[in-house]
Coordinates of C-alpha atoms in Angstrom, one line a residue:
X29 CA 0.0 0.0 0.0
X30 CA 2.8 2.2 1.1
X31 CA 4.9 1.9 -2.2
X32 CA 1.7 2.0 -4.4
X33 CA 0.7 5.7 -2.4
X34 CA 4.2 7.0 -3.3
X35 CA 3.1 7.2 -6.8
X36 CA 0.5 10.1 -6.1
X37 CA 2.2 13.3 -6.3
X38 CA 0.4 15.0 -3.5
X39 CA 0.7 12.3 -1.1
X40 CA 5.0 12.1 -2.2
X41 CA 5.8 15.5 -1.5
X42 CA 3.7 15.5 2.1
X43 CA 6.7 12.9 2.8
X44 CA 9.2 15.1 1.3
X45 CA 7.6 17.8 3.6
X46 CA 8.0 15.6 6.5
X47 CA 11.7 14.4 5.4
X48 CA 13.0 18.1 5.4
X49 CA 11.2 19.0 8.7
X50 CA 13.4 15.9 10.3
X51 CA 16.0 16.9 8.9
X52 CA 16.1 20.1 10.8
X53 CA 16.5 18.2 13.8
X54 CA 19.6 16.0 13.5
X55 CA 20.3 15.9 16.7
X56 CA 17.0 15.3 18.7
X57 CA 17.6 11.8 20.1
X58 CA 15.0 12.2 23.5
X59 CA 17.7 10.0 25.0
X60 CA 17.4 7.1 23.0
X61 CA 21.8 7.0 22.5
X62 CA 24.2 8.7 22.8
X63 CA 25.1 10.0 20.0
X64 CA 25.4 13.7 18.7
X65 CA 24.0 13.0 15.1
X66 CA 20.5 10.7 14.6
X67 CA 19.9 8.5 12.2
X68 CA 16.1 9.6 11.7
X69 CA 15.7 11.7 8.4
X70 CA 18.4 8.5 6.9
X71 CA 16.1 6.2 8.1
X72 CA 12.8 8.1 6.7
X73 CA 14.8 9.5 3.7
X74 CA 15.9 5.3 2.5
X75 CA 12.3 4.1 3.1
X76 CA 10.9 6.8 0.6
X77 CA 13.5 6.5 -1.7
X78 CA 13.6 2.5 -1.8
X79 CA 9.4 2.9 -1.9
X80 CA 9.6 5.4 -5.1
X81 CA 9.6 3.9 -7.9
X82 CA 10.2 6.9 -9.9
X83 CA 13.4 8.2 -8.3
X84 CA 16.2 8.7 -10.1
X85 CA 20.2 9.9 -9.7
X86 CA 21.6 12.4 -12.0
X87 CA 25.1 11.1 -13.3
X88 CA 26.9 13.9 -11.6
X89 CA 25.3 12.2 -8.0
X90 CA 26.4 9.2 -9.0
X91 CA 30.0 9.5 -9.8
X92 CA 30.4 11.7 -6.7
X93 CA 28.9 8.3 -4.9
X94 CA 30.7 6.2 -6.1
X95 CA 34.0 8.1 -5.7
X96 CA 33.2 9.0 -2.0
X97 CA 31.9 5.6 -1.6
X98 CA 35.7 4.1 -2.6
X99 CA 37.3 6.7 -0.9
X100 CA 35.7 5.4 2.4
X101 CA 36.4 2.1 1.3
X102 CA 39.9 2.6 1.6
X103 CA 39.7 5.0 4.3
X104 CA 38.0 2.1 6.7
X105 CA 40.7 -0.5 5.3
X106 CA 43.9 1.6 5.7
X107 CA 42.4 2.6 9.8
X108 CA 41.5 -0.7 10.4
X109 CA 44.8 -2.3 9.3
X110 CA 46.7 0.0 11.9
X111 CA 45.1 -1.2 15.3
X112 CA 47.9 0.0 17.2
X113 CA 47.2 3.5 16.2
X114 CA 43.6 3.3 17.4
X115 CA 43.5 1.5 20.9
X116 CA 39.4 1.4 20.4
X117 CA 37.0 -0.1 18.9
X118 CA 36.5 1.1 15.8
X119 CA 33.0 -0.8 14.8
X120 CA 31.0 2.0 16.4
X121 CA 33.0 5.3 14.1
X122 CA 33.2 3.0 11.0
X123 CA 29.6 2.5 11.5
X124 CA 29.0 6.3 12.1
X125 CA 31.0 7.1 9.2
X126 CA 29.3 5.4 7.1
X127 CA 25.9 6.6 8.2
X128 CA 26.6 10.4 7.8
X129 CA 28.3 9.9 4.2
X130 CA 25.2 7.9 3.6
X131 CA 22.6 10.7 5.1
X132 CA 24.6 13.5 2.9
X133 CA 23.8 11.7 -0.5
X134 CA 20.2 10.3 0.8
X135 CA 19.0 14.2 1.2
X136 CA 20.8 15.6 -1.8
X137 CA 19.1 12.3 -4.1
X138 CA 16.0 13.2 -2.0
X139 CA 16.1 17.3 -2.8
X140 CA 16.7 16.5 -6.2
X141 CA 13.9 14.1 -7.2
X142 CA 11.6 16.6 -4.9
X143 CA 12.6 20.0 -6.8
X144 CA 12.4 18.2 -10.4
X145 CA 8.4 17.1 -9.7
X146 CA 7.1 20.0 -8.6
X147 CA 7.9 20.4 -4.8
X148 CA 7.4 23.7 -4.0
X149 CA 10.6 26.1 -2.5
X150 CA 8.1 28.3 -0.7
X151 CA 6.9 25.2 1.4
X152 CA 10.9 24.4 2.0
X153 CA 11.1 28.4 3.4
X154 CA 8.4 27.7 5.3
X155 CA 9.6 24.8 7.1
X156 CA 13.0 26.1 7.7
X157 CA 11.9 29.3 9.6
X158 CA 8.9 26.8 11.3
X159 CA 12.0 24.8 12.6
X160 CA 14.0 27.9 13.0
X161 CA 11.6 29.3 15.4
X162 CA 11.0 25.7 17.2
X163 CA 14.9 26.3 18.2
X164 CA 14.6 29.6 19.6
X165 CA 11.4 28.5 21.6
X166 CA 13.7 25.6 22.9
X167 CA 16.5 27.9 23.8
X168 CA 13.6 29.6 26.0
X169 CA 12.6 26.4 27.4
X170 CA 16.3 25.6 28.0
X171 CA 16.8 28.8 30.2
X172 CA 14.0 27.9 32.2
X173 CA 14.0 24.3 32.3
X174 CA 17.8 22.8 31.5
X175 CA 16.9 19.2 32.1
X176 CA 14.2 19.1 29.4
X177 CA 16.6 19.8 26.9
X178 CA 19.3 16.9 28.5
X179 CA 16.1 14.7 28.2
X180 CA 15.5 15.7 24.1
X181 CA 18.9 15.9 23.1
X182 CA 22.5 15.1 24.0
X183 CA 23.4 18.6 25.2
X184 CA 26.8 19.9 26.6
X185 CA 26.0 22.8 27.9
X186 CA 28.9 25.0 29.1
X187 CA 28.7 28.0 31.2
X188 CA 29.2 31.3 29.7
X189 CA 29.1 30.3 26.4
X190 CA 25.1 30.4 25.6
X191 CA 22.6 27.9 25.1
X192 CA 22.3 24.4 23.2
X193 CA 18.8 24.4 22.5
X194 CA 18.1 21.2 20.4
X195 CA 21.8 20.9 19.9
X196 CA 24.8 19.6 21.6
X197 CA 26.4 22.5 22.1
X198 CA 26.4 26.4 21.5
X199 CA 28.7 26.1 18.1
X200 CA 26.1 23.7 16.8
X201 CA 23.3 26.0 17.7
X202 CA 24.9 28.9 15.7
X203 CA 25.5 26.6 12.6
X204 CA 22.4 25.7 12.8
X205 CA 20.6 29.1 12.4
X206 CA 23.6 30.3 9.6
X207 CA 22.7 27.5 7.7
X208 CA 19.4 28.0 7.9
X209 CA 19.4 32.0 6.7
X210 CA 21.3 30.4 3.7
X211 CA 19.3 27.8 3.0
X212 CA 16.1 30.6 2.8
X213 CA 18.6 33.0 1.3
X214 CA 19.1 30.3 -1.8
X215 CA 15.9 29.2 -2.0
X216 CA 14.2 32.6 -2.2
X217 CA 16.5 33.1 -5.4
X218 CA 19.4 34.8 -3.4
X219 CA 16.7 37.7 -2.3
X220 CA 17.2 38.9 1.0
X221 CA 14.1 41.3 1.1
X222 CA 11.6 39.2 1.7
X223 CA 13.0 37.3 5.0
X224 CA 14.4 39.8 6.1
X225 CA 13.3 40.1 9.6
X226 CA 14.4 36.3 9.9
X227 CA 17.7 37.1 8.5
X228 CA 18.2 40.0 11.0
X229 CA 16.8 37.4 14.0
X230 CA 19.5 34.6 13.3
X231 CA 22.2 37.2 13.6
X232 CA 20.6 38.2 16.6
X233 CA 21.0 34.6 17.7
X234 CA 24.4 33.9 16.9
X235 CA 25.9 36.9 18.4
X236 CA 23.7 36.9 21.7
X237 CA 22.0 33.1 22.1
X238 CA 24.5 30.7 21.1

């Protein structure tokens, strides 16, 4: 039923609009590991991708794959093969590694198929500065109420240096809100006008929140 609904357009891009708003949130775990990044939008992003039978990767996609796909190949072997240099085990950062090289490529294949049938930019604005403003709201809640945000997230929170909100730490926090100006910035056709006040409310962030 599932891969047979995929083939609707309306009912596709609702998932795409689901996929982007998790991916917003890489590092909301609500204690679940212990890990900084989740595996949540690669885990929703492979099931829509293996349930669509219409999506398809532009050459360009694939050849950067495949050659990043080698390259960790040979990364993995040449670590492995030194086990005096690494006095851990390695199972659980090979495993990482090849998770967050396999999330990049599962959201750019994703973004692609979305933006070539129809999917809307305005909606991708919309969730950016919806997810903007749920980090801001948490950054509140964080002030207030630190051990809600240790329960959400894996947060390091350091004195002095601002708040977390649904990331580990204050750096991440700032990133977060750059790259989501950006992101807007791009999709609005590099036009700064019309988000303006958003634009001027992540600098606020960075230089006074995180």
């Amino acid at each position: 039923m599932f891969l047979e609904s995929l083939n609707s357009k309306k009912i596709y891009l609702n998932f795409i609009n689901i996929f982007f708003f998790v991916c917003c949130f890489p590092w909301v775990s609500f204690s679940t590991n212990s890990m900084d990044s989740q595996p949540w939008a690669l885990l929703i992003g492979s099931l829509i991708l293996l349930s669509d039978k219409r999506t398809k990767i532009p050459k360009y996609i694939f050849t950067a794959f495949v050659i990043t796909f080698f390259g960790l190949i040979i990364s993995i072997y040449r670590t492995s093969s030194m086990p005096e240099s690494y006095p851990v085990d390695l199972a659980p950062w090979i495993l990482r590694s090849i998770a967050n090289y396999s999330s990049f490529y599962v959201v750019l294949i994703l973004s692609w198929n979305a933006l070539s049938r129809g999917y809307e930019r305005l909606k991708l604005i919309q969730i950016i500065k919806i997810s903007t403003l749920i980090y801001y709201l948490f950054s509140i809640i964080e002030y207030y109420f630190p051990s809600i945000i240790e329960f959400i997230g894996n947060a390091r929170p350091s004195g002095g240096r601002g708040l977390t909100s649904l990331t580990p730490e204050p750096t991440f926090f700032a990133v977060s809100i750059i790259f989501a100006s950006l992101i807007i910035f791009a999709a609005r056709g590099f036009s700064f006008k019309e988000d303006k006040y958003m634009h001027f409310l992540n600098i606020f962030g960075v230089i006074f929140i995180a």
